[in-house]
Amino acid sequence: MGEASVTEAWRGLQVSGLTPEQLEQFDLPSDTTGVLVVDVASGSPAEEGGLRPGDVINEINRRRIESVSDYRKAIAQVKGNALVRTNRGYVVIKAEG
């Protein structure tokens, strides 16, 4: 926690680390881990997959996400479609192109 910087867009998705203020703002439990979706580009693979601002990503392709660093490592390994687990359930983000 504490990493609040916003990442570069990946498949139309921008995330940041979870801060205590964000946990409160989105009414999330204090022990929530992962990265917070802060922006989803219109018409992007992320939007088509059903992600929206306020979602918390805690797994990508079965790889646990607890920080922005984990997120960056996971997306660097993604080839093709990505299975993403959020606080609302699983979504698939399709490969671009």
PDB file of N, CA and C in Angstrom:
ATOM      1  N   MET A   1       0.843  -1.189   0.000  1.00  0.00           N
ATOM      2  CA  MET A   1       0.000   0.000   0.000  1.00  0.00           C
ATOM      3  C   MET A   1       0.878   1.238   0.000  1.00  0.00           C
ATOM      4  N   GLY A   2       0.237   2.367  -0.244  1.00  0.00           N
ATOM      5  CA  GLY A   2       0.969   3.604  -0.216  1.00  0.00           C
ATOM      6  C   GLY A   2       1.488   4.061  -1.560  1.00  0.00           C
ATOM      7  N   GLU A   3       1.510   3.170  -2.557  1.00  0.00           N
ATOM      8  CA  GLU A   3       1.953   3.563  -3.893  1.00  0.00           C
ATOM      9  C   GLU A   3       0.777   4.196  -4.616  1.00  0.00           C
ATOM     10  N   ALA A   4       0.687   5.493  -4.637  1.00  0.00           N
ATOM     11  CA  ALA A   4      -0.477   6.159  -5.221  1.00  0.00           C
ATOM     12  C   ALA A   4      -0.248   6.669  -6.632  1.00  0.00           C
ATOM     13  N   SER A   5       0.959   6.476  -7.185  1.00  0.00           N
ATOM     14  CA  SER A   5       1.205   6.974  -8.528  1.00  0.00           C
ATOM     15  C   SER A   5       0.399   6.179  -9.550  1.00  0.00           C
ATOM     16  N   VAL A   6      -0.069   6.875 -10.576  1.00  0.00           N
ATOM     17  CA  VAL A   6      -0.880   6.251 -11.609  1.00  0.00           C
ATOM     18  C   VAL A   6       0.034   5.654 -12.667  1.00  0.00           C
ATOM     19  N   THR A   7      -0.295   4.459 -13.129  1.00  0.00           N
ATOM     20  CA  THR A   7       0.514   3.786 -14.138  1.00  0.00           C
ATOM     21  C   THR A   7       0.179   4.275 -15.537  1.00  0.00           C
ATOM     22  N   GLU A   8       1.041   3.933 -16.480  1.00  0.00           N
ATOM     23  CA  GLU A   8       0.757   4.155 -17.885  1.00  0.00           C
ATOM     24  C   GLU A   8      -0.403   3.238 -18.280  1.00  0.00           C
ATOM     25  N   ALA A   9      -1.099   3.590 -19.337  1.00  0.00           N
ATOM     26  CA  ALA A   9      -2.251   2.795 -19.758  1.00  0.00           C
ATOM     27  C   ALA A   9      -1.815   1.451 -20.336  1.00  0.00           C
ATOM     28  N   TRP A  10      -2.518   0.393 -19.981  1.00  0.00           N
ATOM     29  CA  TRP A  10      -2.342  -0.942 -20.543  1.00  0.00           C
ATOM     30  C   TRP A  10      -3.720  -1.427 -20.955  1.00  0.00           C
ATOM     31  N   ARG A  11      -3.914  -1.631 -22.251  1.00  0.00           N
ATOM     32  CA  ARG A  11      -5.203  -2.068 -22.787  1.00  0.00           C
ATOM     33  C   ARG A  11      -6.347  -1.147 -22.351  1.00  0.00           C
ATOM     34  N   GLY A  12      -6.015   0.143 -22.231  1.00  0.00           N
ATOM     35  CA  GLY A  12      -7.017   1.135 -21.866  1.00  0.00           C
ATOM     36  C   GLY A  12      -7.238   1.287 -20.383  1.00  0.00           C
ATOM     37  N   LEU A  13      -6.366   0.710 -19.595  1.00  0.00           N
ATOM     38  CA  LEU A  13      -6.543   0.646 -18.148  1.00  0.00           C
ATOM     39  C   LEU A  13      -5.428   1.409 -17.449  1.00  0.00           C
ATOM     40  N   GLN A  14      -5.794   2.246 -16.479  1.00  0.00           N
ATOM     41  CA  GLN A  14      -4.800   2.891 -15.624  1.00  0.00           C
ATOM     42  C   GLN A  14      -5.128   2.540 -14.183  1.00  0.00           C
ATOM     43  N   VAL A  15      -4.086   2.219 -13.424  1.00  0.00           N
ATOM     44  CA  VAL A  15      -4.265   1.825 -12.029  1.00  0.00           C
ATOM     45  C   VAL A  15      -3.329   2.615 -11.134  1.00  0.00           C
ATOM     46  N   SER A  16      -3.621   2.579  -9.842  1.00  0.00           N
ATOM     47  CA  SER A  16      -2.699   3.145  -8.853  1.00  0.00           C
ATOM     48  C   SER A  16      -2.704   2.227  -7.646  1.00  0.00           C
ATOM     49  N   GLY A  17      -1.702   2.419  -6.782  1.00  0.00           N
ATOM     50  CA  GLY A  17      -1.680   1.679  -5.536  1.00  0.00           C
ATOM     51  C   GLY A  17      -2.826   2.143  -4.654  1.00  0.00           C
ATOM     52  N   LEU A  18      -3.249   1.283  -3.744  1.00  0.00           N
ATOM     53  CA  LEU A  18      -4.343   1.616  -2.826  1.00  0.00           C
ATOM     54  C   LEU A  18      -3.832   2.439  -1.654  1.00  0.00           C
ATOM     55  N   THR A  19      -4.519   3.526  -1.361  1.00  0.00           N
ATOM     56  CA  THR A  19      -4.208   4.333  -0.183  1.00  0.00           C
ATOM     57  C   THR A  19      -5.365   4.180   0.809  1.00  0.00           C
ATOM     58  N   PRO A  20      -5.137   4.467   2.076  1.00  0.00           N
ATOM     59  CA  PRO A  20      -6.229   4.401   3.046  1.00  0.00           C
ATOM     60  C   PRO A  20      -7.417   5.284   2.639  1.00  0.00           C
ATOM     61  N   GLU A  21      -7.131   6.435   2.027  1.00  0.00           N
ATOM     62  CA  GLU A  21      -8.205   7.336   1.591  1.00  0.00           C
ATOM     63  C   GLU A  21      -9.053   6.697   0.500  1.00  0.00           C
ATOM     64  N   GLN A  22      -8.407   5.996  -0.437  1.00  0.00           N
ATOM     65  CA  GLN A  22      -9.150   5.332  -1.510  1.00  0.00           C
ATOM     66  C   GLN A  22      -9.983   4.178  -0.966  1.00  0.00           C
ATOM     67  N   LEU A  23      -9.435   3.438  -0.022  1.00  0.00           N
ATOM     68  CA  LEU A  23     -10.205   2.349   0.593  1.00  0.00           C
ATOM     69  C   LEU A  23     -11.492   2.898   1.189  1.00  0.00           C
ATOM     70  N   GLU A  24     -11.373   4.033   1.871  1.00  0.00           N
ATOM     71  CA  GLU A  24     -12.543   4.664   2.480  1.00  0.00           C
ATOM     72  C   GLU A  24     -13.491   5.217   1.408  1.00  0.00           C
ATOM     73  N   GLN A  25     -12.929   5.895   0.401  1.00  0.00           N
ATOM     74  CA  GLN A  25     -13.741   6.498  -0.652  1.00  0.00           C
ATOM     75  C   GLN A  25     -14.594   5.465  -1.384  1.00  0.00           C
ATOM     76  N   PHE A  26     -14.023   4.276  -1.649  1.00  0.00           N
ATOM     77  CA  PHE A  26     -14.744   3.250  -2.385  1.00  0.00           C
ATOM     78  C   PHE A  26     -15.385   2.216  -1.462  1.00  0.00           C
ATOM     79  N   ASP A  27     -15.396   2.505  -0.155  1.00  0.00           N
ATOM     80  CA  ASP A  27     -16.035   1.649   0.838  1.00  0.00           C
ATOM     81  C   ASP A  27     -15.498   0.215   0.780  1.00  0.00           C
ATOM     82  N   LEU A  28     -14.171   0.106   0.736  1.00  0.00           N
ATOM     83  CA  LEU A  28     -13.513  -1.198   0.675  1.00  0.00           C
ATOM     84  C   LEU A  28     -12.976  -1.570   2.053  1.00  0.00           C
ATOM     85  N   PRO A  29     -12.930  -2.864   2.371  1.00  0.00           N
ATOM     86  CA  PRO A  29     -12.372  -3.287   3.660  1.00  0.00           C
ATOM     87  C   PRO A  29     -10.923  -2.828   3.803  1.00  0.00           C
ATOM     88  N   SER A  30     -10.495  -2.538   5.017  1.00  0.00           N
ATOM     89  CA  SER A  30      -9.153  -2.013   5.259  1.00  0.00           C
ATOM     90  C   SER A  30      -8.052  -3.008   4.903  1.00  0.00           C
ATOM     91  N   ASP A  31      -8.373  -4.300   4.824  1.00  0.00           N
ATOM     92  CA  ASP A  31      -7.360  -5.302   4.473  1.00  0.00           C
ATOM     93  C   ASP A  31      -7.335  -5.629   2.979  1.00  0.00           C
ATOM     94  N   THR A  32      -8.006  -4.817   2.160  1.00  0.00           N
ATOM     95  CA  THR A  32      -8.027  -5.023   0.713  1.00  0.00           C
ATOM     96  C   THR A  32      -6.632  -4.851   0.130  1.00  0.00           C
ATOM     97  N   THR A  33      -6.221  -5.777  -0.724  1.00  0.00           N
ATOM     98  CA  THR A  33      -4.931  -5.659  -1.402  1.00  0.00           C
ATOM     99  C   THR A  33      -5.168  -5.661  -2.912  1.00  0.00           C
ATOM    100  N   GLY A  34      -4.203  -5.120  -3.641  1.00  0.00           N
ATOM    101  CA  GLY A  34      -4.299  -5.057  -5.091  1.00  0.00           C
ATOM    102  C   GLY A  34      -4.003  -3.662  -5.569  1.00  0.00           C
ATOM    103  N   VAL A  35      -4.444  -3.368  -6.797  1.00  0.00           N
ATOM    104  CA  VAL A  35      -4.294  -2.032  -7.367  1.00  0.00           C
ATOM    105  C   VAL A  35      -5.668  -1.521  -7.758  1.00  0.00           C
ATOM    106  N   LEU A  36      -5.853  -0.225  -7.624  1.00  0.00           N
ATOM    107  CA  LEU A  36      -7.133   0.412  -7.884  1.00  0.00           C
ATOM    108  C   LEU A  36      -7.213   0.880  -9.331  1.00  0.00           C
ATOM    109  N   VAL A  37      -8.295   0.532 -10.021  1.00  0.00           N
ATOM    110  CA  VAL A  37      -8.530   1.034 -11.370  1.00  0.00           C
ATOM    111  C   VAL A  37      -8.962   2.488 -11.242  1.00  0.00           C
ATOM    112  N   VAL A  38      -8.180   3.403 -11.826  1.00  0.00           N
ATOM    113  CA  VAL A  38      -8.501   4.831 -11.736  1.00  0.00           C
ATOM    114  C   VAL A  38      -9.079   5.385 -13.028  1.00  0.00           C
ATOM    115  N   ASP A  39      -8.811   4.703 -14.153  1.00  0.00           N
ATOM    116  CA  ASP A  39      -9.364   5.163 -15.428  1.00  0.00           C
ATOM    117  C   ASP A  39      -9.460   3.998 -16.396  1.00  0.00           C
ATOM    118  N   VAL A  40     -10.539   3.995 -17.185  1.00  0.00           N
ATOM    119  CA  VAL A  40     -10.744   2.998 -18.227  1.00  0.00           C
ATOM    120  C   VAL A  40     -11.111   3.759 -19.496  1.00  0.00           C
ATOM    121  N   ALA A  41     -10.307   3.617 -20.545  1.00  0.00           N
ATOM    122  CA  ALA A  41     -10.551   4.337 -21.797  1.00  0.00           C
ATOM    123  C   ALA A  41     -11.789   3.792 -22.498  1.00  0.00           C
ATOM    124  N   SER A  42     -12.582   4.688 -23.031  1.00  0.00           N
ATOM    125  CA  SER A  42     -13.788   4.324 -23.759  1.00  0.00           C
ATOM    126  C   SER A  42     -13.434   3.491 -24.982  1.00  0.00           C
ATOM    127  N   GLY A  43     -14.131   2.368 -25.161  1.00  0.00           N
ATOM    128  CA  GLY A  43     -13.913   1.502 -26.311  1.00  0.00           C
ATOM    129  C   GLY A  43     -12.683   0.620 -26.218  1.00  0.00           C
ATOM    130  N   SER A  44     -11.993   0.638 -25.088  1.00  0.00           N
ATOM    131  CA  SER A  44     -10.764  -0.143 -24.914  1.00  0.00           C
ATOM    132  C   SER A  44     -11.079  -1.597 -24.556  1.00  0.00           C
ATOM    133  N   PRO A  45     -10.072  -2.474 -24.687  1.00  0.00           N
ATOM    134  CA  PRO A  45     -10.270  -3.857 -24.244  1.00  0.00           C
ATOM    135  C   PRO A  45     -10.673  -3.952 -22.765  1.00  0.00           C
ATOM    136  N   ALA A  46     -10.131  -3.057 -21.929  1.00  0.00           N
ATOM    137  CA  ALA A  46     -10.486  -3.067 -20.506  1.00  0.00           C
ATOM    138  C   ALA A  46     -11.966  -2.743 -20.310  1.00  0.00           C
ATOM    139  N   GLU A  47     -12.472  -1.747 -21.052  1.00  0.00           N
ATOM    140  CA  GLU A  47     -13.891  -1.395 -20.937  1.00  0.00           C
ATOM    141  C   GLU A  47     -14.762  -2.527 -21.463  1.00  0.00           C
ATOM    142  N   GLU A  48     -14.374  -3.101 -22.600  1.00  0.00           N
ATOM    143  CA  GLU A  48     -15.134  -4.208 -23.167  1.00  0.00           C
ATOM    144  C   GLU A  48     -15.166  -5.409 -22.230  1.00  0.00           C
ATOM    145  N   GLY A  49     -14.102  -5.576 -21.429  1.00  0.00           N
ATOM    146  CA  GLY A  49     -14.053  -6.661 -20.452  1.00  0.00           C
ATOM    147  C   GLY A  49     -14.910  -6.402 -19.224  1.00  0.00           C
ATOM    148  N   GLY A  50     -15.359  -5.146 -19.057  1.00  0.00           N
ATOM    149  CA  GLY A  50     -16.235  -4.824 -17.940  1.00  0.00           C
ATOM    150  C   GLY A  50     -15.567  -4.126 -16.771  1.00  0.00           C
ATOM    151  N   LEU A  51     -14.301  -3.777 -16.905  1.00  0.00           N
ATOM    152  CA  LEU A  51     -13.645  -3.064 -15.806  1.00  0.00           C
ATOM    153  C   LEU A  51     -14.110  -1.621 -15.753  1.00  0.00           C
ATOM    154  N   ARG A  52     -14.127  -1.063 -14.545  1.00  0.00           N
ATOM    155  CA  ARG A  52     -14.551   0.324 -14.367  1.00  0.00           C
ATOM    156  C   ARG A  52     -13.765   0.940 -13.212  1.00  0.00           C
ATOM    157  N   PRO A  53     -13.665   2.275 -13.215  1.00  0.00           N
ATOM    158  CA  PRO A  53     -12.964   2.936 -12.109  1.00  0.00           C
ATOM    159  C   PRO A  53     -13.567   2.524 -10.763  1.00  0.00           C
ATOM    160  N   GLY A  54     -12.680   2.289  -9.800  1.00  0.00           N
ATOM    161  CA  GLY A  54     -13.115   1.844  -8.481  1.00  0.00           C
ATOM    162  C   GLY A  54     -12.941   0.346  -8.272  1.00  0.00           C
ATOM    163  N   ASP A  55     -12.755  -0.410  -9.370  1.00  0.00           N
ATOM    164  CA  ASP A  55     -12.470  -1.843  -9.231  1.00  0.00           C
ATOM    165  C   ASP A  55     -11.077  -2.011  -8.644  1.00  0.00           C
ATOM    166  N   VAL A  56     -10.881  -3.108  -7.921  1.00  0.00           N
ATOM    167  CA  VAL A  56      -9.569  -3.438  -7.385  1.00  0.00           C
ATOM    168  C   VAL A  56      -9.108  -4.735  -8.053  1.00  0.00           C
ATOM    169  N   ILE A  57      -7.972  -4.659  -8.742  1.00  0.00           N
ATOM    170  CA  ILE A  57      -7.396  -5.844  -9.391  1.00  0.00           C
ATOM    171  C   ILE A  57      -6.471  -6.521  -8.398  1.00  0.00           C
ATOM    172  N   ASN A  58      -6.719  -7.819  -8.141  1.00  0.00           N
ATOM    173  CA  ASN A  58      -5.841  -8.528  -7.224  1.00  0.00           C
ATOM    174  C   ASN A  58      -5.229  -9.790  -7.814  1.00  0.00           C
ATOM    175  N   GLU A  59      -5.482 -10.038  -9.103  1.00  0.00           N
ATOM    176  CA  GLU A  59      -4.858 -11.175  -9.773  1.00  0.00           C
ATOM    177  C   GLU A  59      -4.913 -10.965 -11.283  1.00  0.00           C
ATOM    178  N   ILE A  60      -3.825 -11.295 -11.968  1.00  0.00           N
ATOM    179  CA  ILE A  60      -3.795 -11.291 -13.437  1.00  0.00           C
ATOM    180  C   ILE A  60      -3.182 -12.613 -13.869  1.00  0.00           C
ATOM    181  N   ASN A  61      -3.949 -13.365 -14.662  1.00  0.00           N
ATOM    182  CA  ASN A  61      -3.500 -14.695 -15.109  1.00  0.00           C
ATOM    183  C   ASN A  61      -2.993 -15.534 -13.942  1.00  0.00           C
ATOM    184  N   ARG A  62      -3.762 -15.527 -12.874  1.00  0.00           N
ATOM    185  CA  ARG A  62      -3.491 -16.304 -11.650  1.00  0.00           C
ATOM    186  C   ARG A  62      -2.258 -15.838 -10.886  1.00  0.00           C
ATOM    187  N   ARG A  63      -1.717 -14.679 -11.252  1.00  0.00           N
ATOM    188  CA  ARG A  63      -0.564 -14.106 -10.543  1.00  0.00           C
ATOM    189  C   ARG A  63      -1.085 -13.051  -9.571  1.00  0.00           C
ATOM    190  N   ARG A  64      -0.780 -13.209  -8.305  1.00  0.00           N
ATOM    191  CA  ARG A  64      -1.283 -12.324  -7.250  1.00  0.00           C
ATOM    192  C   ARG A  64      -0.744 -10.903  -7.423  1.00  0.00           C
ATOM    193  N   ILE A  65      -1.637  -9.928  -7.272  1.00  0.00           N
ATOM    194  CA  ILE A  65      -1.277  -8.519  -7.391  1.00  0.00           C
ATOM    195  C   ILE A  65      -1.530  -7.839  -6.046  1.00  0.00           C
ATOM    196  N   GLU A  66      -0.449  -7.338  -5.427  1.00  0.00           N
ATOM    197  CA  GLU A  66      -0.595  -6.632  -4.158  1.00  0.00           C
ATOM    198  C   GLU A  66      -0.102  -5.189  -4.246  1.00  0.00           C
ATOM    199  N   SER A  67       0.583  -4.861  -5.350  1.00  0.00           N
ATOM    200  CA  SER A  67       1.167  -3.525  -5.487  1.00  0.00           C
ATOM    201  C   SER A  67       1.270  -3.160  -6.963  1.00  0.00           C
ATOM    202  N   VAL A  68       1.586  -1.897  -7.218  1.00  0.00           N
ATOM    203  CA  VAL A  68       1.800  -1.450  -8.595  1.00  0.00           C
ATOM    204  C   VAL A  68       2.980  -2.210  -9.198  1.00  0.00           C
ATOM    205  N   SER A  69       3.993  -2.494  -8.413  1.00  0.00           N
ATOM    206  CA  SER A  69       5.142  -3.256  -8.883  1.00  0.00           C
ATOM    207  C   SER A  69       4.713  -4.651  -9.351  1.00  0.00           C
ATOM    208  N   ASP A  70       3.891  -5.330  -8.562  1.00  0.00           N
ATOM    209  CA  ASP A  70       3.359  -6.647  -8.951  1.00  0.00           C
ATOM    210  C   ASP A  70       2.567  -6.536 -10.252  1.00  0.00           C
ATOM    211  N   TYR A  71       1.754  -5.487 -10.353  1.00  0.00           N
ATOM    212  CA  TYR A  71       0.926  -5.259 -11.544  1.00  0.00           C
ATOM    213  C   TYR A  71       1.806  -5.108 -12.778  1.00  0.00           C
ATOM    214  N   ARG A  72       2.834  -4.285 -12.679  1.00  0.00           N
ATOM    215  CA  ARG A  72       3.726  -4.059 -13.831  1.00  0.00           C
ATOM    216  C   ARG A  72       4.421  -5.352 -14.256  1.00  0.00           C
ATOM    217  N   LYS A  73       4.869  -6.146 -13.279  1.00  0.00           N
ATOM    218  CA  LYS A  73       5.515  -7.427 -13.603  1.00  0.00           C
ATOM    219  C   LYS A  73       4.520  -8.362 -14.285  1.00  0.00           C
ATOM    220  N   ALA A  74       3.297  -8.389 -13.794  1.00  0.00           N
ATOM    221  CA  ALA A  74       2.286  -9.295 -14.359  1.00  0.00           C
ATOM    222  C   ALA A  74       1.914  -8.908 -15.780  1.00  0.00           C
ATOM    223  N   ILE A  75       1.688  -7.617 -16.041  1.00  0.00           N
ATOM    224  CA  ILE A  75       1.271  -7.230 -17.397  1.00  0.00           C
ATOM    225  C   ILE A  75       2.412  -7.399 -18.397  1.00  0.00           C
ATOM    226  N   ALA A  76       3.656  -7.328 -17.921  1.00  0.00           N
ATOM    227  CA  ALA A  76       4.800  -7.546 -18.814  1.00  0.00           C
ATOM    228  C   ALA A  76       4.843  -8.992 -19.306  1.00  0.00           C
ATOM    229  N   GLN A  77       4.244  -9.901 -18.543  1.00  0.00           N
ATOM    230  CA  GLN A  77       4.243 -11.329 -18.889  1.00  0.00           C
ATOM    231  C   GLN A  77       3.037 -11.740 -19.729  1.00  0.00           C
ATOM    232  N   VAL A  78       2.042 -10.866 -19.857  1.00  0.00           N
ATOM    233  CA  VAL A  78       0.806 -11.233 -20.545  1.00  0.00           C
ATOM    234  C   VAL A  78       1.038 -11.317 -22.050  1.00  0.00           C
ATOM    235  N   LYS A  79       0.629 -12.458 -22.596  1.00  0.00           N
ATOM    236  CA  LYS A  79       0.625 -12.649 -24.045  1.00  0.00           C
ATOM    237  C   LYS A  79      -0.784 -13.112 -24.392  1.00  0.00           C
ATOM    238  N   GLY A  80      -1.440 -12.386 -25.276  1.00  0.00           N
ATOM    239  CA  GLY A  80      -2.820 -12.743 -25.608  1.00  0.00           C
ATOM    240  C   GLY A  80      -3.792 -12.192 -24.580  1.00  0.00           C
ATOM    241  N   ASN A  81      -4.916 -12.891 -24.424  1.00  0.00           N
ATOM    242  CA  ASN A  81      -5.946 -12.438 -23.488  1.00  0.00           C
ATOM    243  C   ASN A  81      -5.459 -12.565 -22.048  1.00  0.00           C
ATOM    244  N   ALA A  82      -6.014 -11.736 -21.171  1.00  0.00           N
ATOM    245  CA  ALA A  82      -5.627 -11.763 -19.757  1.00  0.00           C
ATOM    246  C   ALA A  82      -6.856 -12.034 -18.894  1.00  0.00           C
ATOM    247  N   LEU A  83      -6.739 -13.003 -17.991  1.00  0.00           N
ATOM    248  CA  LEU A  83      -7.784 -13.275 -17.007  1.00  0.00           C
ATOM    249  C   LEU A  83      -7.479 -12.420 -15.787  1.00  0.00           C
ATOM    250  N   VAL A  84      -8.410 -11.535 -15.441  1.00  0.00           N
ATOM    251  CA  VAL A  84      -8.185 -10.571 -14.363  1.00  0.00           C
ATOM    252  C   VAL A  84      -9.221 -10.796 -13.264  1.00  0.00           C
ATOM    253  N   ARG A  85      -8.741 -10.961 -12.020  1.00  0.00           N
ATOM    254  CA  ARG A  85      -9.656 -11.087 -10.884  1.00  0.00           C
ATOM    255  C   ARG A  85      -9.743  -9.741 -10.188  1.00  0.00           C
ATOM    256  N   THR A  86     -10.970  -9.294  -9.966  1.00  0.00           N
ATOM    257  CA  THR A  86     -11.201  -8.036  -9.262  1.00  0.00           C
ATOM    258  C   THR A  86     -12.043  -8.311  -8.027  1.00  0.00           C
ATOM    259  N   ASN A  87     -12.304  -7.254  -7.291  1.00  0.00           N
ATOM    260  CA  ASN A  87     -13.174  -7.375  -6.125  1.00  0.00           C
ATOM    261  C   ASN A  87     -14.614  -7.706  -6.529  1.00  0.00           C
ATOM    262  N   ARG A  88     -14.948  -7.585  -7.825  1.00  0.00           N
ATOM    263  CA  ARG A  88     -16.290  -7.928  -8.306  1.00  0.00           C
ATOM    264  C   ARG A  88     -16.344  -9.264  -9.032  1.00  0.00           C
ATOM    265  N   GLY A  89     -15.200  -9.940  -9.170  1.00  0.00           N
ATOM    266  CA  GLY A  89     -15.170 -11.218  -9.874  1.00  0.00           C
ATOM    267  C   GLY A  89     -14.152 -11.204 -11.001  1.00  0.00           C
ATOM    268  N   TYR A  90     -14.222 -12.228 -11.855  1.00  0.00           N
ATOM    269  CA  TYR A  90     -13.265 -12.379 -12.954  1.00  0.00           C
ATOM    270  C   TYR A  90     -13.755 -11.710 -14.226  1.00  0.00           C
ATOM    271  N   VAL A  91     -12.823 -11.131 -14.977  1.00  0.00           N
ATOM    272  CA  VAL A  91     -13.097 -10.575 -16.309  1.00  0.00           C
ATOM    273  C   VAL A  91     -11.945 -10.977 -17.226  1.00  0.00           C
ATOM    274  N   VAL A  92     -12.219 -10.960 -18.517  1.00  0.00           N
ATOM    275  CA  VAL A  92     -11.175 -11.223 -19.503  1.00  0.00           C
ATOM    276  C   VAL A  92     -10.910  -9.931 -20.252  1.00  0.00           C
ATOM    277  N   ILE A  93      -9.645  -9.541 -20.306  1.00  0.00           N
ATOM    278  CA  ILE A  93      -9.246  -8.385 -21.102  1.00  0.00           C
ATOM    279  C   ILE A  93      -8.572  -8.953 -22.347  1.00  0.00           C
ATOM    280  N   LYS A  94      -9.193  -8.719 -23.486  1.00  0.00           N
ATOM    281  CA  LYS A  94      -8.683  -9.288 -24.730  1.00  0.00           C
ATOM    282  C   LYS A  94      -7.432  -8.554 -25.208  1.00  0.00           C
ATOM    283  N   ALA A  95      -6.625  -9.295 -25.959  1.00  0.00           N
ATOM    284  CA  ALA A  95      -5.424  -8.708 -26.546  1.00  0.00           C
ATOM    285  C   ALA A  95      -5.827  -7.655 -27.556  1.00  0.00           C
ATOM    286  N   GLU A  96      -5.059  -6.586 -27.616  1.00  0.00           N
ATOM    287  CA  GLU A  96      -5.349  -5.521 -28.586  1.00  0.00           C
ATOM    288  C   GLU A  96      -4.948  -5.966 -29.978  1.00  0.00           C
ATOM    289  N   GLY A  97      -5.641  -5.406 -30.974  1.00  0.00           N
ATOM    290  CA  GLY A  97      -5.264  -5.681 -32.338  1.00  0.00           C
ATOM    291  C   GLY A  97      -6.099  -6.757 -32.885  1.00  0.00           C
TER     292      GLY A  97
END
